Each structure stands twice: as structure tokens, then as C-alpha cells.
PDB file of C-alpha atoms and ligand atoms in Angstrom:
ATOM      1  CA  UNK A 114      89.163  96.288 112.283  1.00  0.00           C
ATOM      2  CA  UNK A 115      88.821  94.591 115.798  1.00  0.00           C
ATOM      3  CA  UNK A 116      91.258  95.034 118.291  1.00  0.00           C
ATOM      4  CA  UNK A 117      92.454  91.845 118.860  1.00  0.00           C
ATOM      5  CA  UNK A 118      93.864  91.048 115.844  1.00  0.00           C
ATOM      6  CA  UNK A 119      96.132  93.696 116.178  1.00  0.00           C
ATOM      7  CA  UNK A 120      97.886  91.958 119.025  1.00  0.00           C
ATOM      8  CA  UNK A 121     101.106  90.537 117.827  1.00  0.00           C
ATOM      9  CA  UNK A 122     100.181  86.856 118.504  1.00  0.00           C
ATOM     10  CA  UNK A 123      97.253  87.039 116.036  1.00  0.00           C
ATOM     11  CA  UNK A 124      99.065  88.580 113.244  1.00  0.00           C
ATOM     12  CA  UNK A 125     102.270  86.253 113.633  1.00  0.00           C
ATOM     13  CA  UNK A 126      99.336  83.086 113.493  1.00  0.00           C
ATOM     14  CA  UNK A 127      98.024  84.871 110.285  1.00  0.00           C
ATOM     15  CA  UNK A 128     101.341  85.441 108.627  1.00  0.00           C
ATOM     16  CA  UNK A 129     102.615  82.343 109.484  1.00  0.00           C
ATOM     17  CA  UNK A 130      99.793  80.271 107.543  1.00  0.00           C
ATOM     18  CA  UNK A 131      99.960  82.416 104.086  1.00  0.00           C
ATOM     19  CA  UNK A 132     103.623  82.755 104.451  1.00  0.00           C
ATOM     20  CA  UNK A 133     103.761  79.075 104.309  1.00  0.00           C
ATOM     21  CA  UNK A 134     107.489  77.833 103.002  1.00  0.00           C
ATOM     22  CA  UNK A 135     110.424  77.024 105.367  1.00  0.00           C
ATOM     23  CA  UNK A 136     110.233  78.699 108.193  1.00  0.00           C
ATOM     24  CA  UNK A 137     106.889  80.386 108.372  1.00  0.00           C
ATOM     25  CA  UNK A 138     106.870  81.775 111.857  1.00  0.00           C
ATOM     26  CA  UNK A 139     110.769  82.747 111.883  1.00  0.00           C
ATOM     27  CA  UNK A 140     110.169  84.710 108.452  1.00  0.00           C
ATOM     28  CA  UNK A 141     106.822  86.592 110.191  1.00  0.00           C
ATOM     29  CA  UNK A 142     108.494  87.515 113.235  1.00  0.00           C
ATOM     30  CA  UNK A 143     111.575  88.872 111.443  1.00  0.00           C
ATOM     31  CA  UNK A 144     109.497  90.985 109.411  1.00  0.00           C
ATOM     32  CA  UNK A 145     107.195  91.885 111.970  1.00  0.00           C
ATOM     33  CA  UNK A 146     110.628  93.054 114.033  1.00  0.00           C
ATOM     34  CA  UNK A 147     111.442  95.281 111.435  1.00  0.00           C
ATOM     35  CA  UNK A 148     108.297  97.146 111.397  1.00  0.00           C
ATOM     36  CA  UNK A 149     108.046  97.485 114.980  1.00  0.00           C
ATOM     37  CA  UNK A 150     111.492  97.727 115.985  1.00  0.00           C
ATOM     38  CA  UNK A 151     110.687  94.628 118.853  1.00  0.00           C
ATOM     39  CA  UNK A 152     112.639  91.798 119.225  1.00  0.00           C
ATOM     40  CA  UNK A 153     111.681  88.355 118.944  1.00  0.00           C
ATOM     41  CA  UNK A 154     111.217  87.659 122.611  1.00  0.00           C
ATOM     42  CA  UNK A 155     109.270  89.634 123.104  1.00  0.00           C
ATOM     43  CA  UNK A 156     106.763  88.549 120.698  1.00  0.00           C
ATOM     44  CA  UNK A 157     106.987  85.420 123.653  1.00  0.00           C
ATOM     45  CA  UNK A 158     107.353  87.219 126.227  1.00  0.00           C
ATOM     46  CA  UNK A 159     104.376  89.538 125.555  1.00  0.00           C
ATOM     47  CA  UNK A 160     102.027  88.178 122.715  1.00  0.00           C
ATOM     48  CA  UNK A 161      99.503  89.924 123.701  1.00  0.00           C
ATOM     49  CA  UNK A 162     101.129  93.048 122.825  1.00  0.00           C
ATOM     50  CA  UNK A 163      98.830  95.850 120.545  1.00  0.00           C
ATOM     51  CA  UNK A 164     100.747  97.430 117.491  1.00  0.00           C
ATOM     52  CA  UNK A 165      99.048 100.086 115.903  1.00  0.00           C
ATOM     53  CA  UNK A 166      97.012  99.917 113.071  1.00  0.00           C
ATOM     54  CA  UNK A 167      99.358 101.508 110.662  1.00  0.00           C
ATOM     55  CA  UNK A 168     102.073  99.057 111.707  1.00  0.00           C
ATOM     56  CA  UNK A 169      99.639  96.023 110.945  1.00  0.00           C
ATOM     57  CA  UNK A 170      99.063  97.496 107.703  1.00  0.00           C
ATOM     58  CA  UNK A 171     102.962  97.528 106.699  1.00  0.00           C
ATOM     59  CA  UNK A 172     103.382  94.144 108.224  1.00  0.00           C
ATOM     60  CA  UNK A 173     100.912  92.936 106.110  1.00  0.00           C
ATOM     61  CA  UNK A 174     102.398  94.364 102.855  1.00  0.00           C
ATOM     62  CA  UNK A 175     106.061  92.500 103.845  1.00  0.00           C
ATOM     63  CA  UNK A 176     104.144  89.430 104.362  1.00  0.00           C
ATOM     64  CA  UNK A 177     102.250  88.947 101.151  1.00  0.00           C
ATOM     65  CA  UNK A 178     105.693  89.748  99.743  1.00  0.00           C
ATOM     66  CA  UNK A 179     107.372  86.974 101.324  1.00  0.00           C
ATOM     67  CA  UNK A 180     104.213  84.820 100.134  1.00  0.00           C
ATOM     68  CA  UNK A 181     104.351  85.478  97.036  1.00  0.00           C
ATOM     69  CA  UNK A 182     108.640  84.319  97.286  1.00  0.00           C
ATOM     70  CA  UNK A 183     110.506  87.559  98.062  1.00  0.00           C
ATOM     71  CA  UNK A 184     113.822  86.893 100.137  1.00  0.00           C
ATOM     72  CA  UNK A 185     113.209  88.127 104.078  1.00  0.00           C
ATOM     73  CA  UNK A 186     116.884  89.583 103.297  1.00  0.00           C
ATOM     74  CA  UNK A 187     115.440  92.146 100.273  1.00  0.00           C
ATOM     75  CA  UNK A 188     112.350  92.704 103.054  1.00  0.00           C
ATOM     76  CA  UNK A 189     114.472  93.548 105.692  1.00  0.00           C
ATOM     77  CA  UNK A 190     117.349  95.203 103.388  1.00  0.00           C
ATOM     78  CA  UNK A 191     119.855  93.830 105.566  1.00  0.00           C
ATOM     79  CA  UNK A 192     121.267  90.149 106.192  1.00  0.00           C
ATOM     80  CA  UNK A 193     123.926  89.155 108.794  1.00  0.00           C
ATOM     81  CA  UNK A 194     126.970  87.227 107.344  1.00  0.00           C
ATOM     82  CA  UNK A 195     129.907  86.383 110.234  1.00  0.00           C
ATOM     83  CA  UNK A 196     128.020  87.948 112.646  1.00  0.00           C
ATOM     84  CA  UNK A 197     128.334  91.330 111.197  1.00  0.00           C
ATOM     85  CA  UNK A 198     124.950  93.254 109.807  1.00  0.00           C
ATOM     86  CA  UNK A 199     125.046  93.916 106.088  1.00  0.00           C
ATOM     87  CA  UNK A 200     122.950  95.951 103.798  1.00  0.00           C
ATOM     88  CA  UNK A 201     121.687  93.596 100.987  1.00  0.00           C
ATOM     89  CA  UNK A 202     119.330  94.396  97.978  1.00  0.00           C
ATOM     90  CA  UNK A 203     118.348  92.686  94.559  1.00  0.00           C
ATOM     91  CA  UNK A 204     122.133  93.668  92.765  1.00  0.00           C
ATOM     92  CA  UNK A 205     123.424  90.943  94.554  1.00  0.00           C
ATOM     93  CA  UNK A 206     123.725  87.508  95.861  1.00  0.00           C
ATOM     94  CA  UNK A 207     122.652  87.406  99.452  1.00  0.00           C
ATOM     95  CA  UNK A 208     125.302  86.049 101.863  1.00  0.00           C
ATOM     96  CA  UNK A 209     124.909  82.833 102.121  1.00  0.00           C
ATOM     97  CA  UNK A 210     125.887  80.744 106.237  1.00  0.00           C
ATOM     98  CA  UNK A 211     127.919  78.182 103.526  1.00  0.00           C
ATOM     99  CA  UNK A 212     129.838  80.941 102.734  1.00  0.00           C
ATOM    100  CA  UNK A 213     131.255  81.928 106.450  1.00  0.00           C
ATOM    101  CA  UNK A 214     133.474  78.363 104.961  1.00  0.00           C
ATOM    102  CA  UNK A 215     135.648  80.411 102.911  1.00  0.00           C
ATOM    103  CA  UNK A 216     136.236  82.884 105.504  1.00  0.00           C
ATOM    104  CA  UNK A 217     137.061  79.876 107.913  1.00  0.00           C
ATOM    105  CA  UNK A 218     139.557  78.408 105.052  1.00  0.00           C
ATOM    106  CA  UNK A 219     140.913  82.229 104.760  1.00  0.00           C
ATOM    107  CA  UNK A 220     141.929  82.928 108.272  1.00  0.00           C
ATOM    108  CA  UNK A 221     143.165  79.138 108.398  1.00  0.00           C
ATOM    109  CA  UNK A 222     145.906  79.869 106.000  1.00  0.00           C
ATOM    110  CA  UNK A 223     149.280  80.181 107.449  1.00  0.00           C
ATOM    111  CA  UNK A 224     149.859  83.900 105.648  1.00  0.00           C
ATOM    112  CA  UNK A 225     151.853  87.103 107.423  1.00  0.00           C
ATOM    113  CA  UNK A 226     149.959  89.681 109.622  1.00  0.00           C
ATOM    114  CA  UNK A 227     149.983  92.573 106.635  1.00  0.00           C
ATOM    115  CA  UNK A 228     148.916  89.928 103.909  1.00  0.00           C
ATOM    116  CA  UNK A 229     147.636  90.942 100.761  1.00  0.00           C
ATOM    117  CA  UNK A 230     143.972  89.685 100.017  1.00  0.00           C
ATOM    118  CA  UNK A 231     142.006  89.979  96.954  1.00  0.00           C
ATOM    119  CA  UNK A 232     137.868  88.639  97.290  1.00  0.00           C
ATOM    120  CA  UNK A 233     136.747  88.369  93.389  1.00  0.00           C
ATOM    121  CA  UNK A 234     133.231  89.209  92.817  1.00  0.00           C
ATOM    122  CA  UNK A 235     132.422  90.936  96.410  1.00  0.00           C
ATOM    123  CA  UNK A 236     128.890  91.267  95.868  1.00  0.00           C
ATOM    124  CA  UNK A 237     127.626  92.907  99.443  1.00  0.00           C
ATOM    125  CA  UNK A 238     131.321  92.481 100.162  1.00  0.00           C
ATOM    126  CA  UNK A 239     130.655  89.853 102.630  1.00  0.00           C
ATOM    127  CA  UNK A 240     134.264  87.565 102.240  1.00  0.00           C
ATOM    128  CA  UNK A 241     136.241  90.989 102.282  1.00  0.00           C
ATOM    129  CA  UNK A 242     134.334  92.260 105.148  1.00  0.00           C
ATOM    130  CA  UNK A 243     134.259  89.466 107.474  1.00  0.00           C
ATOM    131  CA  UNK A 244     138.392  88.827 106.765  1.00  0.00           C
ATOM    132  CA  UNK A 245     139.051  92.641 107.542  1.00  0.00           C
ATOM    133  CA  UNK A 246     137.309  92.558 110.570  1.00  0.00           C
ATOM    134  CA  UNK A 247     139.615  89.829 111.922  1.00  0.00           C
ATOM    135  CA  UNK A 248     142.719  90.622 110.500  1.00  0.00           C
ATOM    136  CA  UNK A 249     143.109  94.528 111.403  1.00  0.00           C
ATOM    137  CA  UNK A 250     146.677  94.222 109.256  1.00  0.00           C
ATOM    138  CA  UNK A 251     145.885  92.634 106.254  1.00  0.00           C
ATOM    139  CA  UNK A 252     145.336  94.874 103.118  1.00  0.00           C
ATOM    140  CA  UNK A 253     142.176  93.912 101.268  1.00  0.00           C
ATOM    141  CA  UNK A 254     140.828  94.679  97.619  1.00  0.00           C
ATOM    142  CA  UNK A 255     137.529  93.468  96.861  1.00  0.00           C
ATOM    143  CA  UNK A 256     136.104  93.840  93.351  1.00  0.00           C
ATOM    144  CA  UNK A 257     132.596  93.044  91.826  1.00  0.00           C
ATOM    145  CA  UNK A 258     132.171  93.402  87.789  1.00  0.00           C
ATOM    146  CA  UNK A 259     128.713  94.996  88.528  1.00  0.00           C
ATOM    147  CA  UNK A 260     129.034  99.077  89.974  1.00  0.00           C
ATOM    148  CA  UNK A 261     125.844  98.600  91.975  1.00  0.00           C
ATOM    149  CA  UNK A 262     127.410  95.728  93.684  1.00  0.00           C
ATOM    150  CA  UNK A 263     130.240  98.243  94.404  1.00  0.00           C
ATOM    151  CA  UNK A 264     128.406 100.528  95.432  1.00  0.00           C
ATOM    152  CA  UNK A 265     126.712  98.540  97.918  1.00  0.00           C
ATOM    153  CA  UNK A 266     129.887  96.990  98.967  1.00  0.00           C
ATOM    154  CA  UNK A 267     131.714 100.599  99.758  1.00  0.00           C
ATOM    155  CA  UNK A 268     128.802 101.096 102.038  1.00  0.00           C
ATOM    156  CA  UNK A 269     128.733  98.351 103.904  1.00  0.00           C
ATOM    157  CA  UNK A 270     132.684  98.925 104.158  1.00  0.00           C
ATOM    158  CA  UNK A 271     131.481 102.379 105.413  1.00  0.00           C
ATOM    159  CA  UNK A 272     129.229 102.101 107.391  1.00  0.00           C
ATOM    160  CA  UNK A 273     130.692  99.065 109.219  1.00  0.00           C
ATOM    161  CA  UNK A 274     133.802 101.081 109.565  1.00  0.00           C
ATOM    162  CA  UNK A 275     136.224  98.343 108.200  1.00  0.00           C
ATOM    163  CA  UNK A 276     139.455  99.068 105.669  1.00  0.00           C
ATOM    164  CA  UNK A 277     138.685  97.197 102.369  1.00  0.00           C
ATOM    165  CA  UNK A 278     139.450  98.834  98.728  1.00  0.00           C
ATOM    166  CA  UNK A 279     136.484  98.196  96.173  1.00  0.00           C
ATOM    167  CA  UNK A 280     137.205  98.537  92.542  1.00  0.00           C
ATOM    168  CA  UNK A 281     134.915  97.770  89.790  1.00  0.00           C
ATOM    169  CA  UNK A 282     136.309  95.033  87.542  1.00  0.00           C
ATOM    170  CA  UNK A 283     135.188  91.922  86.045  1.00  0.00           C
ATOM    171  CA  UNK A 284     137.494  88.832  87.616  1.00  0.00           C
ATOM    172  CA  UNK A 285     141.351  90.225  87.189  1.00  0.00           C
ATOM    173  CA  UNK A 286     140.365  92.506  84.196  1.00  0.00           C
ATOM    174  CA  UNK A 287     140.379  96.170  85.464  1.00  0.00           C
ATOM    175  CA  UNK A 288     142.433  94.856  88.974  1.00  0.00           C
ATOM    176  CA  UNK A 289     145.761  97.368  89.577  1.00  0.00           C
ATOM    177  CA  UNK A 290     149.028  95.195  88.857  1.00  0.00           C
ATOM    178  CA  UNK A 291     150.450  93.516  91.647  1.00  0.00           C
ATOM    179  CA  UNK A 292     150.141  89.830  93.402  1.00  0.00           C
ATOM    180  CA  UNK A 293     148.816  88.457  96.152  1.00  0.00           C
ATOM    181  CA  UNK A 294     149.106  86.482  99.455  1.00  0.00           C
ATOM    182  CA  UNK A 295     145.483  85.061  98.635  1.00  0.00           C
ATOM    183  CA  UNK A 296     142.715  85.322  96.309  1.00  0.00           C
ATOM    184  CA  UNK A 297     139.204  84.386  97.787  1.00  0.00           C
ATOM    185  CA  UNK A 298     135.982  83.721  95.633  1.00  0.00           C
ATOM    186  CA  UNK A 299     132.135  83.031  95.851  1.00  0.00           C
ATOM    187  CA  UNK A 300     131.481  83.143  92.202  1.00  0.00           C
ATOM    188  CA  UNK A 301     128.629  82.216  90.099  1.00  0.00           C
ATOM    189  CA  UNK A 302     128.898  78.570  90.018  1.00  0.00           C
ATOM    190  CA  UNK A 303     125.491  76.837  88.972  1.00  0.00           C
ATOM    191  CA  UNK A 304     124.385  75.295  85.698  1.00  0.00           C
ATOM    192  CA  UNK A 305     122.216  77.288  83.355  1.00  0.00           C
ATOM    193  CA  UNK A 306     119.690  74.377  83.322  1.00  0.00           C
ATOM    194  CA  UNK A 307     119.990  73.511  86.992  1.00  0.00           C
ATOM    195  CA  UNK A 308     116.133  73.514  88.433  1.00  0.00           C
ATOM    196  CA  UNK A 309     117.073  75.073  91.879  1.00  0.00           C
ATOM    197  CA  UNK A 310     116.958  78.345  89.958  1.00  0.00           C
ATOM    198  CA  UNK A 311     113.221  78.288  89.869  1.00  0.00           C
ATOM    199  CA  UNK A 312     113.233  77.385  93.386  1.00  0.00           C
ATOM    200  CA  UNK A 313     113.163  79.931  96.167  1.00  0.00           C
ATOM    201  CA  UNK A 314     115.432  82.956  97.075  1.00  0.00           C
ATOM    202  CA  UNK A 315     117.661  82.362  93.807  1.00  0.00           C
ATOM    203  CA  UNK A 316     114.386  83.575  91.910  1.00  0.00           C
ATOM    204  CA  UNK A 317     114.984  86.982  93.019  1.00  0.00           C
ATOM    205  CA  UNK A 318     118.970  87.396  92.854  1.00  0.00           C
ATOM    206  CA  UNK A 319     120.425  88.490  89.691  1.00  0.00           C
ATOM    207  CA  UNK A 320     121.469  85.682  87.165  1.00  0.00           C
ATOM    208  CA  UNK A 321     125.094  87.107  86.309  1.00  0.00           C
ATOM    209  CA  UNK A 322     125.362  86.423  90.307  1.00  0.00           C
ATOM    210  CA  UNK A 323     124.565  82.407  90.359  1.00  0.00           C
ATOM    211  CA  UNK A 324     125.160  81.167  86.492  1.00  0.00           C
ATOM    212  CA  UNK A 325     127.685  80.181  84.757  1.00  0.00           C
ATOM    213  CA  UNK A 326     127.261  78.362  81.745  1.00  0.00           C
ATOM    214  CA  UNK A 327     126.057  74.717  80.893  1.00  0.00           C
ATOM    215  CA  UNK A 328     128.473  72.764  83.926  1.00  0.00           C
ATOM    216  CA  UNK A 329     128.443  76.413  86.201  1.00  0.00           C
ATOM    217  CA  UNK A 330     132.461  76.243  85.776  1.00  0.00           C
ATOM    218  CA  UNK A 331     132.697  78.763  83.384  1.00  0.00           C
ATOM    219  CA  UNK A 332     133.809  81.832  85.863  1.00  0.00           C
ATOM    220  CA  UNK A 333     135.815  78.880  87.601  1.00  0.00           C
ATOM    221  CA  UNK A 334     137.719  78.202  84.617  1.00  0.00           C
ATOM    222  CA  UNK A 335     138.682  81.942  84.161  1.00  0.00           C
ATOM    223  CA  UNK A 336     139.631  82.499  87.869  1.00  0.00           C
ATOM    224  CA  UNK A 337     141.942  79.440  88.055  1.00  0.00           C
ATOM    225  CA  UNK A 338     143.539  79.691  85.067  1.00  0.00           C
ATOM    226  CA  UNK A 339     144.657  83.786  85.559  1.00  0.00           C
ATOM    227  CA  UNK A 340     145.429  83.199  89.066  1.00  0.00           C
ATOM    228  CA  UNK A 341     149.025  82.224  88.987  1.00  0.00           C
ATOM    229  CA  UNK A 342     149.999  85.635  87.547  1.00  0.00           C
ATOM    230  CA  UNK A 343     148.354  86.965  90.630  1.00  0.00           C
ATOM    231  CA  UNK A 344     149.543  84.944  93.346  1.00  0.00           C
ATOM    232  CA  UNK A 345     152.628  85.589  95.340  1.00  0.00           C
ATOM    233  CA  UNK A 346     154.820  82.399  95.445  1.00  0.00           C
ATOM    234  CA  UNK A 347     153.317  80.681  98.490  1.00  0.00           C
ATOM    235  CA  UNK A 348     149.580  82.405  97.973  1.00  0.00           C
ATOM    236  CA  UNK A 349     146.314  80.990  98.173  1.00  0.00           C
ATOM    237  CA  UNK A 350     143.633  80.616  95.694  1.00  0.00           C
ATOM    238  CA  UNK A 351     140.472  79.510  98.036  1.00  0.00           C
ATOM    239  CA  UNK A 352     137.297  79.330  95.784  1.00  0.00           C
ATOM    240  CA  UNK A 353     133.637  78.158  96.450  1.00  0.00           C
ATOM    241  CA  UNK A 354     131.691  76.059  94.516  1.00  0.00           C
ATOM    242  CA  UNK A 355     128.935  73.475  94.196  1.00  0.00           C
ATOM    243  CA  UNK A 356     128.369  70.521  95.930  1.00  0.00           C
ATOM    244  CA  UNK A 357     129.344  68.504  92.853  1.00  0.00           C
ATOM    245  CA  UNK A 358     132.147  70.204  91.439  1.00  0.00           C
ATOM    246  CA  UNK A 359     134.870  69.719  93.602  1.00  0.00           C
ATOM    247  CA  UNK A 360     136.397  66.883  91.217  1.00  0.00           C
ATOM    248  CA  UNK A 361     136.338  69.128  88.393  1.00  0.00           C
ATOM    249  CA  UNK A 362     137.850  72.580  90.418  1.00  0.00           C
ATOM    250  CA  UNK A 363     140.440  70.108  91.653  1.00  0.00           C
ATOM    251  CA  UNK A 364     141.386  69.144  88.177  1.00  0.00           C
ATOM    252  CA  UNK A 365     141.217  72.861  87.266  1.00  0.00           C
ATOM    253  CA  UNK A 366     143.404  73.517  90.023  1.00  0.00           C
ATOM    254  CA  UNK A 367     145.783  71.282  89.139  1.00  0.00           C
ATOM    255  CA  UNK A 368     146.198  72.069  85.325  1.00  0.00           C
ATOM    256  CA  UNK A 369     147.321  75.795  86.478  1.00  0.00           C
ATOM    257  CA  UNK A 370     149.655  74.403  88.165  1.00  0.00           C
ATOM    258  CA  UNK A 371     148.477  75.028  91.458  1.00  0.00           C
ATOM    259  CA  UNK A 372     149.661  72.304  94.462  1.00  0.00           C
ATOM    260  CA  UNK A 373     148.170  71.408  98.104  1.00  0.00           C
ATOM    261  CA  UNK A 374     144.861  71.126  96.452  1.00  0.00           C
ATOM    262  CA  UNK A 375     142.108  70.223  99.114  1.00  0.00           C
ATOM    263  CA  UNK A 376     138.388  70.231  98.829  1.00  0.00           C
ATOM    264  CA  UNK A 377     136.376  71.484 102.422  1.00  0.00           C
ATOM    265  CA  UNK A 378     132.773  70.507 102.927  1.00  0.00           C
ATOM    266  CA  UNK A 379     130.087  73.022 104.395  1.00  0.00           C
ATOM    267  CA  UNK A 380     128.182  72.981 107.147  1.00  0.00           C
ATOM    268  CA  UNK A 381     125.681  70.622 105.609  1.00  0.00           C
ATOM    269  CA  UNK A 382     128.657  67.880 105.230  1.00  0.00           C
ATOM    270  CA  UNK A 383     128.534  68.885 101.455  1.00  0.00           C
ATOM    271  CA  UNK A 384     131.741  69.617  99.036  1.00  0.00           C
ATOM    272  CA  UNK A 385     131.873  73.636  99.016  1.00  0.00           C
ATOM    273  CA  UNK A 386     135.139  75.094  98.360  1.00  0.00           C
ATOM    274  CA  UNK A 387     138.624  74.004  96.915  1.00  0.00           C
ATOM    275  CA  UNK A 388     141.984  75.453  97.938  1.00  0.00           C
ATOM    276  CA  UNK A 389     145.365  75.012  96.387  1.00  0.00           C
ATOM    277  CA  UNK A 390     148.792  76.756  96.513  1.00  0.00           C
ATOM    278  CA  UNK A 391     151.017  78.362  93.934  1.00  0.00           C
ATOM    279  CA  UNK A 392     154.417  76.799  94.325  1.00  0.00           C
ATOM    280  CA  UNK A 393     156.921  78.628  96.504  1.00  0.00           C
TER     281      UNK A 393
HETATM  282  N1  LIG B  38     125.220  78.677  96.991  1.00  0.00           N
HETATM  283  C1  LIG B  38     124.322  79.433  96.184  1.00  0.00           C
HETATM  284  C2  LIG B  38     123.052  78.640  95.924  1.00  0.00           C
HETATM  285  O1  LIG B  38     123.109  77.467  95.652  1.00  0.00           O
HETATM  286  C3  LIG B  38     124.930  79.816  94.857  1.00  0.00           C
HETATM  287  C4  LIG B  38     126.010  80.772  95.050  1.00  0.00           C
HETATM  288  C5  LIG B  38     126.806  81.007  93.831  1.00  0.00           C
HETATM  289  O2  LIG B  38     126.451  80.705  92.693  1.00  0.00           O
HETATM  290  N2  LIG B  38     127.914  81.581  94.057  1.00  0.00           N
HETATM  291  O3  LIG B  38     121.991  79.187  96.030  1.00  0.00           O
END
């Protein structure tokens, strides 16, 4: 073991080339962050800088983990979604930027200051997280069918110090009676044939989080359909979904009888979320 290669230049170079993928050198120096509790400038500003051996030896463990496909998200244990730090791990689907859409779309809608919310399969409880920390009023219940998902969910809720309810029930099935102002969704929304899901991070996040049957509408179907017995007169059903599905969730939309039906694109100019209105 020679001293310079435990500068943390040479070991970003080395992780960088079996890394491989994406974004290589972003991946090794987020990783290499976590083990040595430096920022990334500083691995600039001071390459030259020695970790110790014992710190080489962990980074080297994350990184033929991230070679071999694991998500930097289940390395580090934590992914930021709307700028706020959550705790992520292989229950759930990791927050996706995309998503930050339907957050967008949410605190777009012209609803009161002490609105009722309800985010449908939380997961980390990213959607319900983001909205309660930007609307201090508004009474949130997030759900996820899976308990580890609520588990992780109430502790990001915790720990982030931020008023949502989490209940375990799949879609509207174990929900307390009552309507809402607006009913948000990420759910599983891709084919069960669809290639992507041999294809990088997707490998490692649960199936019941990402399929849904042969056209990925299945959960789609279910959540449109029950929503206008859970919608106030004037509430929102905002739901995300593939790049090729908005035709069909508008249709769905439509045949529950919702109206104001409008399909967003993401960031990537791509159709990712419809919205509608049940009828005042
Ligand atoms: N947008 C995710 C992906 O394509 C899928 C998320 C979902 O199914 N809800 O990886």
C-alpha cells in the first residue's frame, strides 16, 4: 500500500474508470464524501489530500457496489428530493428530479390555506414531504400499501420535523372516510415487459414500486376511477405517469368524470403527469 494512492485524486481516477456508467466521477466523489465526511470541493480544492487507509478500504467497497449497478442513493442511504435530505433504502422507489413536477402542479392549484391533501403510495414520502414543507396549513395524509415504506416515510416525517399523517393502506382501501381538496400520486406506472427494467437503478427498487401490469395503467385505472368519492367538489386529482400515457390517463380521467384535464411535461420536455378536476 503506497502512499500516494491514498490521496483523494488517485482514488477518485480509480473509481471513476471501474465505476464506468453515467456519471463516473460525480458517483465516486459522492461516495467518497460519505466516507470521509468532505465535500466535493474540496476534492478540487485539495486533491492531494491523504485519507487514511481504513477510509480507502470502505471507499473501495461502495465503489465496486456502484460497479457492479447499485443506486448511489441505497450507498449513501439518503437522496435529496425538493431540496430537502431524505433517508432512502431498497423498500422503495427513490425520488425521482421528474417528480419535484407534481409538487410544482400541487402548489399551483388554486386550493385554501388549511387544504386537505392525500399523496397515494408515499414511498420515502417525498410528494407529502416536500408539499408540507411549503404549505405550513395544509393537513396531509400520506399512505404507502407496503409498512416498510411507512415506516421509512414516518421517519423522514420525523426527523425532518414536518406534520404529515402516514397510514398503511393499499390506494383508498384502509384510508379513514372523508374527502379531499387534492389527491397526489407517483404510482407504479411501467409495463411488465418494458426493457428499462433491466436497465440501471430500477434493477434494484422493488417491482410492486414501478409495475403495473401489461400497459403500466393498472394502479392508474384504480386511482382514477375511486377518486371521485374522495374528492371534495372542486379537488384535484394530480397523478404521474409515463412519457406515453398521457392519452390514455386523459381518457381515464375523463370517463370518471373528472373535467379541466391537462397533461404537464417534465423537465426533459416529456409527458409526466395529468391533472383534472371533480366538478364543483
Ligand atoms: N419514473 C420512474 C422510472 O421510469 C418510474 C416511476 C414509477 O413507476 N412511478 O424509472
Amino acid at each position: 500500500m503506497s502512499e500516494p494512492s491514498l490521496t483523494c485524486d488517485s482514488l477518485l481516477r480509480k473509481a471513476t474508470i471501474s465505476i464506468a456508467g453515467e456519471s463516473p466521477r460525480l458517483d465516486a466523489e459522492l461516495l467518497l464524501g460519505q466516507v470521509t465526511g468532505l465535500s466535493r470541493t474540496s476534492f478540487r480544492a485539495w486533491p492531494e489530500r491523504q485519507v487514511t487507509a481504513t477510509e480507502a478500504r470502505r471507499f473501495e467497497a461502495l465503489v465496486q457496489l456502484r460497479a457492479i449497478g447499485h443506486p448511489v442513493a441505497h450507498l449513501l442511504g439518503e437522496q435529496e428530493f425538493w431540496s430537502l435530505p431524505l433517508k432512502v433504502n431498497a423498500s422503495t422507489l427513490i425520488p425521482r428530479p421528474d417528480t419535484e413536477c407534481l409538487v410544482e402542479a400541487v402548489l399551483g392549484l388554486a386550493v385554501t390555506d388549511t387544504a386537505r391533501v392525500l399523496d397515494l403510495g408515499t414511498g420515502t414520502g417525498a410528494i407529502a414531504l416536500a408539499l408540507a414543507n411549503e404549505r405550513r396549513g395544509w393537513q396531509i395524509l400520506a399512505c404507502d400499501a407496503e409498512a416498510s415504506a411507512v415506516e421509512l416515510a414516518t421517519d423522514n416525517a420525523l426527523r425532518l420535523n414536518l406534520p404529515v399523517t402516514l397510514v398503511l393502506s393499499e390506494w383508498f382501501d384502509q384510508l379513514p372516510a372523508g374527502r379531499f381538496d387534492v389527491i397526489v400520486s407517483n404510482p407504479p406506472y411501467i409495463a411488465s415487459d418494458d426493457h428499462h427494467l433491466g436497465e440501471g437503478d430500477v434493477r434494484f427498487e422493488p417491482a410492486s414500486a414501478l409495475i403495473s401490469g401489461e400497459e403500466g395503467l393498472d394502479d392508474i385505472r384504480v386511482i382514477v376511477a375511486a377518486s371521485p368519492t374522495w374528492l371534495n367538489a372542486g379537488g384535484w386529482l394530480v397523478i404521474e405517469h409515463g412519457y406515453d400515457q398521457g392519452d390514455a390517463v386523459r381518457r381515464l380521467f375523463g370517463q370518471a368524470g373528472l373535467v379541466a384535464v391537462e397533461t404537464r411535461r417534465d423537465y426533459g420536455d416529456r409527458d409526466r403527469l395529468t391533472l383534472g378536476q371533480w366538478p364543483a
